[in-house]
Structure formats: structure tokens, C-alpha cells
XYZ file of C-alpha atoms in Angstrom:
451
model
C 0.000 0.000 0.000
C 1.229 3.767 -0.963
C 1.740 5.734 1.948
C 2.946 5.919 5.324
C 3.796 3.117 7.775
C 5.257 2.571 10.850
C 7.447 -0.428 10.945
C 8.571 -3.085 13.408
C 11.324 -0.907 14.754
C 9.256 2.026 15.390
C 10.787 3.822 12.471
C 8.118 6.205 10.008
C 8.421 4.399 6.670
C 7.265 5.790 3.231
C 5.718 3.185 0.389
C 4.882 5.797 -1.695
C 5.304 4.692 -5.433
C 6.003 6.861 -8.518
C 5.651 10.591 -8.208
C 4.111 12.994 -6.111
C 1.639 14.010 -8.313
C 0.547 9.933 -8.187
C 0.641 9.523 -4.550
C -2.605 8.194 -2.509
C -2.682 8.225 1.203
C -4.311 5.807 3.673
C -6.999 6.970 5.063
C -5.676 7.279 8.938
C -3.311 9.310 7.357
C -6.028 11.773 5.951
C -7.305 12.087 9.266
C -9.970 9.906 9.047
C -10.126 6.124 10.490
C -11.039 3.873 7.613
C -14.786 3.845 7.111
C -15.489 7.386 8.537
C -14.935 8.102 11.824
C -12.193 10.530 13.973
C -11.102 13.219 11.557
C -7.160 14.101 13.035
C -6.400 10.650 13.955
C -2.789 11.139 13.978
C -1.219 15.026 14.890
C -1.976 16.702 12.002
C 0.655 17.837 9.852
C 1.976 20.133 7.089
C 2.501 23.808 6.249
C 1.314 27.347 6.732
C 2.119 30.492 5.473
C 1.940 32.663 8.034
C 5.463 32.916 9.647
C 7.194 33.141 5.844
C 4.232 35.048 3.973
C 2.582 37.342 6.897
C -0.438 37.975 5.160
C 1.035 38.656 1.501
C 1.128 34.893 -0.173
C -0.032 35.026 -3.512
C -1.044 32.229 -6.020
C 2.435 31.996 -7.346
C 3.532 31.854 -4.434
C 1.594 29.101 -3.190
C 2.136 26.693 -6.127
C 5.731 27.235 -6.210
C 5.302 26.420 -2.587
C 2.887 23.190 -2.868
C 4.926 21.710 -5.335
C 8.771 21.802 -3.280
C 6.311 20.443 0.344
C 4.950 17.789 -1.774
C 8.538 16.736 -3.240
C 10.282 17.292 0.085
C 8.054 16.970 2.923
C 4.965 15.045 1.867
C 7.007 12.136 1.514
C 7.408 12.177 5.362
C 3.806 12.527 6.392
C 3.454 16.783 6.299
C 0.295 16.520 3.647
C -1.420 20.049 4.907
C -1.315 22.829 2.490
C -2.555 25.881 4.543
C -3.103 29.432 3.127
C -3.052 31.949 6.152
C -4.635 35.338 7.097
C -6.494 38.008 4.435
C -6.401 35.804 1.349
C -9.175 37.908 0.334
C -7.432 41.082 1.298
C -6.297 43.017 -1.938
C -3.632 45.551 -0.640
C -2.406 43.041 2.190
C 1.732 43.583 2.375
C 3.042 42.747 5.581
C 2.524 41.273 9.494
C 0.163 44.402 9.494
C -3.328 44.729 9.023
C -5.094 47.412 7.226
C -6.700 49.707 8.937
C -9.833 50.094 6.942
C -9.920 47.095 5.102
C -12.236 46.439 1.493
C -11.843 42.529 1.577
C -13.138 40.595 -1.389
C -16.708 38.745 -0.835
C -19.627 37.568 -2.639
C -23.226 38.589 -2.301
C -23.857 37.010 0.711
C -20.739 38.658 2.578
C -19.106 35.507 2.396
C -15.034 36.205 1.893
C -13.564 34.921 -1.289
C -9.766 35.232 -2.280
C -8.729 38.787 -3.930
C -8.646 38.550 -7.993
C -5.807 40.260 -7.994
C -3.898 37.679 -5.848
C -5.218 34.361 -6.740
C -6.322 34.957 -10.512
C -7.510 31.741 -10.795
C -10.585 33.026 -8.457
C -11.412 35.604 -10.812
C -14.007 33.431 -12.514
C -15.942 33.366 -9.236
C -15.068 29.810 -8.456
C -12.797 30.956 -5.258
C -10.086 28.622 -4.579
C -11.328 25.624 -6.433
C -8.897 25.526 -9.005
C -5.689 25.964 -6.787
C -7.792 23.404 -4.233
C -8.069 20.529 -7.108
C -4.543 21.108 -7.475
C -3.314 20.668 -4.508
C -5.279 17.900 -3.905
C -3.141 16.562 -7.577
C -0.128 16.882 -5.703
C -1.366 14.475 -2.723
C -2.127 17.139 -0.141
C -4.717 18.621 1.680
C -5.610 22.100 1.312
C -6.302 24.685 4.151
C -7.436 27.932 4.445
C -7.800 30.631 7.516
C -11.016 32.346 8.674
C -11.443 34.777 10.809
C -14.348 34.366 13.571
C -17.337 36.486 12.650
C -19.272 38.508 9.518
C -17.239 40.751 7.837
C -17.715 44.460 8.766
C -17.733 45.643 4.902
C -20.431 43.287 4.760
C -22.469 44.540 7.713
C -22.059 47.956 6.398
C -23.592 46.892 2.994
C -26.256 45.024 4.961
C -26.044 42.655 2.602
C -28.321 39.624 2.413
C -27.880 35.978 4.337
C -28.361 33.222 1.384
C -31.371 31.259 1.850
C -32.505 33.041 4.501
C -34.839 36.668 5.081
C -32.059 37.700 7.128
C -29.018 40.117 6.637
C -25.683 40.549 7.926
C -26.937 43.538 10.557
C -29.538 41.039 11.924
C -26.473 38.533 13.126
C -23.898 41.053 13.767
C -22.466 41.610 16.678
C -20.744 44.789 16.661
C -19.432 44.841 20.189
C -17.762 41.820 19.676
C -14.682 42.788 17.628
C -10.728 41.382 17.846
C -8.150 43.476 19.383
C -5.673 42.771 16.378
C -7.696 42.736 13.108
C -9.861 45.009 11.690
C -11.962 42.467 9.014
C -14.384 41.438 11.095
C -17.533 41.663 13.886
C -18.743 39.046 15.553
C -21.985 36.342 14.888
C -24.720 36.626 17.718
C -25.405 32.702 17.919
C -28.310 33.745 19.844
C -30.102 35.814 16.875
C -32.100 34.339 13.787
C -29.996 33.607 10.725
C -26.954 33.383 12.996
C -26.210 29.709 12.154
C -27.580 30.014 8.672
C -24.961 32.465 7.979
C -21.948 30.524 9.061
C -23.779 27.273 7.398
C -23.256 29.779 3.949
C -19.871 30.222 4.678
C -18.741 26.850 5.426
C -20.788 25.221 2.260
C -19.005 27.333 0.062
C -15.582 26.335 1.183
C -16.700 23.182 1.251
C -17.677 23.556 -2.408
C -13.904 24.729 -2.857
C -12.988 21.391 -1.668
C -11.457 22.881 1.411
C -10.168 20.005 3.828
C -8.606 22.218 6.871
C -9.988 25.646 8.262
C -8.050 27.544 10.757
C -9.837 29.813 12.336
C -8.619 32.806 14.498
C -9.666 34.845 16.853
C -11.818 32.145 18.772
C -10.047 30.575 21.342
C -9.447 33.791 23.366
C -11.756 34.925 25.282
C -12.581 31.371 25.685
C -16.158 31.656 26.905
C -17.187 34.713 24.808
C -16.542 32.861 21.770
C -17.904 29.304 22.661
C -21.060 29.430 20.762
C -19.257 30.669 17.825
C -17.079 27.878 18.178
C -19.898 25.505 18.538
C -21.603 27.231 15.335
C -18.705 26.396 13.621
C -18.409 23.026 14.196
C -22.159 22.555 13.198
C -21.579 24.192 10.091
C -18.687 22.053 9.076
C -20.943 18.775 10.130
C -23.874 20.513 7.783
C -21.912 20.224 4.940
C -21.392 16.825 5.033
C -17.433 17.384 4.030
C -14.816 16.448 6.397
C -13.079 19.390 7.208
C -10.658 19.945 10.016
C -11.190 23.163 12.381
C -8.053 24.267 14.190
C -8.790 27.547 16.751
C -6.587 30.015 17.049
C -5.308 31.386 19.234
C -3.988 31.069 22.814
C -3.896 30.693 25.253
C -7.007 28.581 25.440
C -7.861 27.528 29.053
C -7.174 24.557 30.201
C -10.111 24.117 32.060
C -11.763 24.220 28.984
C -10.574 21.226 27.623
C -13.374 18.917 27.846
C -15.552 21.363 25.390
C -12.371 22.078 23.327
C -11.588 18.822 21.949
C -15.296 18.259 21.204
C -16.191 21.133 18.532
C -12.156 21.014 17.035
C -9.271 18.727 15.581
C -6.467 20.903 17.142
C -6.525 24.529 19.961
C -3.607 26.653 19.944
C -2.254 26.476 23.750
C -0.369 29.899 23.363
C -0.519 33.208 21.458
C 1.455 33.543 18.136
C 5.002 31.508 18.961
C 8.000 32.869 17.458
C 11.791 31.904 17.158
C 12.170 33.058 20.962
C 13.826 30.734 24.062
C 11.699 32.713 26.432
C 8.505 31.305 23.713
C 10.057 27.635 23.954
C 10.699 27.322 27.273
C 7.027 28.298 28.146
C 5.298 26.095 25.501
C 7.195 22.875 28.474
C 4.448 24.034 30.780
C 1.890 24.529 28.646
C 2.096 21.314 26.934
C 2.388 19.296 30.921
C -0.782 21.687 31.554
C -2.874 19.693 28.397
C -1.065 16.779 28.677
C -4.356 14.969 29.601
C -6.760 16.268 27.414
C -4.956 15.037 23.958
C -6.443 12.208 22.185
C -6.853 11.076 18.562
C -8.861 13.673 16.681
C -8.052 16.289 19.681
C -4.916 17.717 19.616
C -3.413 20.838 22.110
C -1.439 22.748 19.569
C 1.786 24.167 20.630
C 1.716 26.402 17.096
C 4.153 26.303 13.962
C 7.440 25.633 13.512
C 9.282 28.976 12.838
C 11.971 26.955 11.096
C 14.321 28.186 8.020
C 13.608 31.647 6.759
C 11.061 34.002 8.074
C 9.439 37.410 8.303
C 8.724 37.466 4.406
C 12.890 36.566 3.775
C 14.132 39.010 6.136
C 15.767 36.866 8.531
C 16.504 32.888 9.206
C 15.599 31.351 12.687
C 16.559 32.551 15.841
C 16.827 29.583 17.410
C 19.826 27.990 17.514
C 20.896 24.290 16.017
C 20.299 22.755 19.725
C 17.253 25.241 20.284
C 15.857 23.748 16.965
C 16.408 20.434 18.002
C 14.691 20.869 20.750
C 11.721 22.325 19.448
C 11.478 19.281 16.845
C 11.896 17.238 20.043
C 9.303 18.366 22.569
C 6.596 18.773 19.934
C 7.170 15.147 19.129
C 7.175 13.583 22.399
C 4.379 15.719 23.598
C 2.223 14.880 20.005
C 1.414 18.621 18.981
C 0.538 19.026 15.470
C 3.639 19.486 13.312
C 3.045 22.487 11.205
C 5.968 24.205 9.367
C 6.417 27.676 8.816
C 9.321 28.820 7.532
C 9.440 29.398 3.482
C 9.932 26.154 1.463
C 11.755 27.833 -1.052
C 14.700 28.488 1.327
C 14.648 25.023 2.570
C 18.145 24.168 3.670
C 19.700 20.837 3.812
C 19.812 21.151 8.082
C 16.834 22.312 8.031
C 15.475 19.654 5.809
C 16.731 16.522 7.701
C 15.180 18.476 11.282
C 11.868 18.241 9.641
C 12.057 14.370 8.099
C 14.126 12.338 11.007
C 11.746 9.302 10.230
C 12.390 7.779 13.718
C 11.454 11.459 15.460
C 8.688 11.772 13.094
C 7.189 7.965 14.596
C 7.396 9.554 17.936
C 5.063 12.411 17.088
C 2.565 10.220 15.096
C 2.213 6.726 16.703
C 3.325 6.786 20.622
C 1.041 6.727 23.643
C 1.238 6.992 27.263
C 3.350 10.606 26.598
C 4.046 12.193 29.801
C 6.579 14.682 31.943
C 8.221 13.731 34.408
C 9.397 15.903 37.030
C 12.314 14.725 38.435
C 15.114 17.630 38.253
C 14.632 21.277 38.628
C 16.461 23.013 35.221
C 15.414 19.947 32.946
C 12.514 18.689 31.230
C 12.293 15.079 30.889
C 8.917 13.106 29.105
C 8.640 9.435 27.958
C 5.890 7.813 25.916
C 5.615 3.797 24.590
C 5.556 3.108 21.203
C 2.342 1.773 19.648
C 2.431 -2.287 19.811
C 5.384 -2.458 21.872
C 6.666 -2.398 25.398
C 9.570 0.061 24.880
C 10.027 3.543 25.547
C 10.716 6.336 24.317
C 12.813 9.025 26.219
C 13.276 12.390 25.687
C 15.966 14.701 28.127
C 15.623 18.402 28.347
C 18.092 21.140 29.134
C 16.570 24.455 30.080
C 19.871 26.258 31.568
C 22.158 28.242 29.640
C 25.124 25.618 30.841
C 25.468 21.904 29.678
C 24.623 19.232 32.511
C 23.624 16.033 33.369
C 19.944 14.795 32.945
C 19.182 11.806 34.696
C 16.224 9.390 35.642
C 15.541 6.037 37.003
C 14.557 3.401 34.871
C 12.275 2.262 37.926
C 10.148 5.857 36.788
C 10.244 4.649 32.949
C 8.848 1.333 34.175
C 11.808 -0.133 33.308
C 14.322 -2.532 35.374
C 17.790 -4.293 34.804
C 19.433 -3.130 31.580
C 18.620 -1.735 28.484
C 19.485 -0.840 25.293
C 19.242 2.522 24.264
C 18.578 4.504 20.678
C 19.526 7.712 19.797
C 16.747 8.748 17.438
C 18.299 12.294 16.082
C 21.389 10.287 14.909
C 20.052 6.961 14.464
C 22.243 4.870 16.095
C 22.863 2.395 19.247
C 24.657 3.607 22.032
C 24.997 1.097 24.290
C 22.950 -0.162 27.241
C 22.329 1.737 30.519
C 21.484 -0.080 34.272
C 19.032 1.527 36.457
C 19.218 4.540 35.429
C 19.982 6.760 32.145
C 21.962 9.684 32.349
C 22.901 11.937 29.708
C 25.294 15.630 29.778
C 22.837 17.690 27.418
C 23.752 21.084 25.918
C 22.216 24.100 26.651
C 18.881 24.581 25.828
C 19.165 21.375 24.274
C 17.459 17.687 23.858
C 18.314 14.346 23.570
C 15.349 11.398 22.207
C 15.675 7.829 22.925
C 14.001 4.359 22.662
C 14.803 2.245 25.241
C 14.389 -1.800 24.418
């Protein structure tokens, strides 16, 4: 069978035959369980163009793009082409928003991507055409949406489809975000509320839209719940299975419970960036949700600002071990693994971060992840492999100074000896008694399997 597989060893495998273009994957890859079932069974993952693009990406830009992630990266399982913020803003140019903003939208207020960006929308058909071919390529596509009705089309008053109702009748223009301009919010309470998000949702669905990302919901938490629940039962009215990821943080972990029922993935912070200070907060965040992850219900720890950034003004902050890092505690911890950084920069390092097929196993079929807090300065988790009675161990160093990492096997339940794998470079090391103890570098991580 084409596609990916984990083998007896634990390792991510590809059987992928022939080109890109020709690849089919399984269905628990597509986030769906054969037969229907759990969209996001695995941590979804893939690309966005936010931390590369801001909110300029054109159509160009975006095949050129498609085309290197599904030569490079869709090989290793990252099959989620995402198109971020203002699409269907014509004069968007940077990581700022407009301050009076004349987005592009049908008759029915409904956002469609700017002509002048995406010709192949000009025709009216949205993103159908660059949709179908992504989809060619072996990929899902995605798309952003901002929570609400947009305020142009409030101000036009212009009609709900299929309904009596207009866009004044659902608005709610108290309810606007602090950091973008597009929108108001949808009064779930009022009549034609749900209709109108039911509009928006069909349409995208009739783009063949597979992932929506959708900001501005997850903060404030309860404010926003209803439109998060009107969401989700727009996305079940269409009948298409489409995966809703809310953004962003920090959504509250005593939320959890409602969270993971209404979406496939929550960011768990505000926008991260290339930042220690960012990285070394995203530890406690992910021990804080630790319990509430489960297939099709994933705390998201955000992208991976990887490579270059900041539309090609700069490369990553982080350093090698800081990157390393990052690659391992989103792994061991299962958050989705979403790259940002822009594809057409891709360097070799950065490259072989992203596709370590025995890291990549660890993010996509462990269970039983957990922390352990054993020494103050380091982060330590473990998690079993799927089908076997190893473990995987990952060592954290949060000082500025290498040191030693250590924990008893006793706490892994482990006795005796065993042998132990690095992951990053592939190879045996040996065998460790009773306990394993490792000198990490600074700000740096270590991944094992332990047999």
C-alpha cells in the first residue's frame, strides 16, 4: 500500500510509489479512520504560510510552494497545504493589518480570495482551481477564517443566502478582535446566525477545502464558545470532512473537555516565534494539556518557525540545539507538526530536522506521553511506542550551561538493563542499568528508545 507506515522498529516508513503528483494516502493518514470516523487521527501535519508570507502569499507563491512540500516533505507525512490570514485582502503587504480594510466577498458577505492575488478566483469559483490542485499533488488544502461577519459586509447590509435575514440582523458589533480590523462578531443567539456561518462553510466546502483555521476564537474562551460551537455545526452541515483548528492562545485549560469536542487541534499559546523565552514556556503549557490530547483532539503548541522568516528578512533565531529541541518536545508531547518557515529556502539542516523518520514515529504513533518531574532546570517526558513495550525518552536542558539529565529506569517502568537509541542520529549507544543519564547542551534535547 502507498503511503505511510510505521514499521517493526518504530521507524516512520514511506511506500509511496512513482511521483508525487501519483501519490494516494491511507486513510488514517487523511485524518480519518477507515470507514469514517475521527477526523485528526494522527497530529496533524503540514505547512502554513503565516510565519514566511505574513499575510502577503499570492497564487504563485503558493504553487511554487505546494509543489517543493509535496517533493520534500509530503514524503514524510506533512500533507497540509494551509493558506493563512487576508487571502481575500487586496492591498495586504506585511505582518500588518489594514486599517480600513475592502476585503473581497460575494453577495452574501461571504469572503472569497482577492482577484488580484489568486487569478484563478477571478471566474468566481474561489479557490477551487488551486484546491483541485493541490489535492493533484497528494495534499490537503487549508485555508484561515477569521471568527465572525465581515464588517464591509455589515455595512452593505447585505443579504444571508437562503434566509430573510441580513448581515446587521447577526452582527455583533461589540464583539470585535483586538488585532484585526476584518471582522464583527456572529450573535449565535439571533435568527440567521447559524444560517450564515452554514453559507460560509458550504461554500468552502464547495472549494474542496479540507482544513480551516480559524482565528480569533479561542481567546476569550467563553465569549466565543457558541461561535465555536456554530462552527463546528456548520462544518458537520456540509457533510465534508473538514478539520477546524482555533486560534489562538492561550485557550484555558479548564476548557478542555468542550475544546476537543467542537475542534481537531486549539492553539495552547498566542502567536510563537523563534524566541527561548517562547520555547521554554510552551514545556508548561504542553504538561498543563497533557491529559486532554487524544486522537482527533490535539493541544497545539503552534508552527514551527523553522528556516527563513518574516517574508525573507531573517533565518531562525533559534539555535541548532534550540531547533532540536523544538522538533523534540513537539514530538514527544504529540502537537501538530506544522511548518512555517518558506519552502523555497529550505536548507539541507533544516530539511533533515523536519524528516528524522524515527522522530517523526514519535510524534505520530506513541502513547502513554508524559513529563516527568524529576530535576529542577530539565525537562524530561517518555511515551511507549504503539504495539510495543519500549520507551521512548526524551531529556531536556533548560539552563544556559550543559549538565547532566538523569532518571531512574524504575520511573520509565523499566528494570535491569537496556538498550538505548539515539533517534536524532540513528544509532545504538549502548545499554544503561538503572538509570539513564545523559550531559545535554544548553537549551538542548536528547530522544531515545529504550528496548
Amino acid at each position: 500500500m502507498n503511503g505511510l507506515q510505521i514499521n517493526r522498529r518504530g521507524i516512520l516508513t514511506s511506500g509511496f510509489a512513482g511521483t508525487a503528483a501519483s501519490i494516494v494516502l491511507p486513510a488514517i493518514a487523511k485524518g480519518r479512520a477507515p470507514g469514517g470516523g475521527v477526523l485528526a487521527a494522527r497530529p496533524p501535519m503540514g505547512w502554513n504560510s503565516w510565519n514566511s508570507f505574513a499575510t502577503t502569499i499570492t497564487e504563485a507563491q503558493a504553487r511554487e510552494t505546494a509543489a517543493i512540500m509535496a517533493s520534500k516533505l509530503l514524503p514524510f507525512g506533512y500533507d497540509i497545504f494551509t493558506v493563512d490570514i487576508q487571502w481575500y485582502e487586496p492591498e495586504a503587504s506585511s505582518y500588518e493589518y489594514n486599517g480600513n480594510p475592502v476585503p473581497a466577498m460575494d453577495g452574501y458577505g461571504r469572503l472569497i480570495p482577492a482577484p488580484n492575488r489568486f487569478p484563478s478566483s477571478a471566474d468566481g469559483s474561489g479557490f477551487t482551481k488551486l484546491a483541485a490542485d493541490v489535492h493533484r499533488m497528494g495534499m490537503k488544502f487549508g485555508i484561515h477564517l477569521m471568527r465572525g461577519i465581515p464588517r464591509l459586509a455589515v455595512k452593505k447590509n447585505l443579504p444571508i443566502l437562503g434566509t430573510k435575514y441580513r448581515a446587521a440582523d447577526v452582527a455583533d458589533t461589540t464583539s470585535i478582535c483586538s488585532w484585526n480590523p476584518d471582522m464583527y462578531g456572529v450573535d449565535m443567539t439571533k435568527p440567521g446566525a447559524q444560517a450564515y456561518y452554514d453559507s460560509v462553510f458550504r461554500l468552502y466546502a464547495d472549494w474542496s477545502v479540507d482544513f480551516v483555521k480559524m482565528d480569533d476564537m479561542s481567546r476569550p474562551y467563553d465569549a466565543h464558545a457558541p461561535e465555536i460551537e456554530g462552527a463546528h455545526k456548520a462544518i458537520v452541515n456540509t457533510g465534508r470532512p473538514m478539520m477546524l483548528s482555533l486560534s489562538p492562545g492561550e485557550t484555558p485549560v479548564i476548557r478542555g473537555d468542550h475544546v476537543r469536542q467542537y475542534a481537531q487541534m486549539w492553539r495552547i499559546s498566542d502567536d510563537f516565534w523563534d524566541e527561548w523565552a517562547m520555547l521554554e514556556a510552551q514545556f508548561t503549557r504542553l504538561e498543563n494539556w497533557n491529559t486532554w490530547r487524544r486522537p482527533g483532539a490535539w493541544p497545539d503548541a503552534d508552527m514551527l518557525p523553522l528556516g527563513r522568516l518574516a517574508l525573507g528578512k531573517r533565518d531562525t533565531r533559534f539555535t541548532p540545539d534550540e531547533q532540536r529541541t523544538l522538533m523534540t518536545l513537539w514530538s514527544i508531547a504529540r502537537s501538530p507538526l506544522i511548518m512555517g518557515g518558506d519552502l523555497r529556502h529550505l536548507d539541507t539542516p533544516t530539511l533533515a530536522l523536519l524528516t528524522n523518520r524515527e522522530v517523526l514515529a514519535v510524534n505520530q504513533a506513541s502513547t502513554d506521553n508524559r513529563p516527568h518531574f524529576v530535576q529542577d532546570g530539565a525537562r524530561i517526558w517518555s511515551a511507549r511506542p504503539e504495539g510495543s513495550q519500549d520507551r521512548y525518552l526524551a531529556l531536556f536542558n533548560t539552563t544556559d550551561k550543559p549538565r547532566e539529565v538523569t532518571i531512574a529506569l524504575r520511573d520509565l517502568g523499566k528494570s535491569g538493563s537496556v538498550s538505548v537509541r539515539d533517534l536524532w542520529s540513528g544509532r545504538a549507544t549502548g545499554t544503561a542499568r538503572d538509570r539513564i543519564t545523559r550531559t545535554v547542551s544548553p537549551h538542548g534535547a536528547e530522544l531515545y528508545r529504550l528496548t
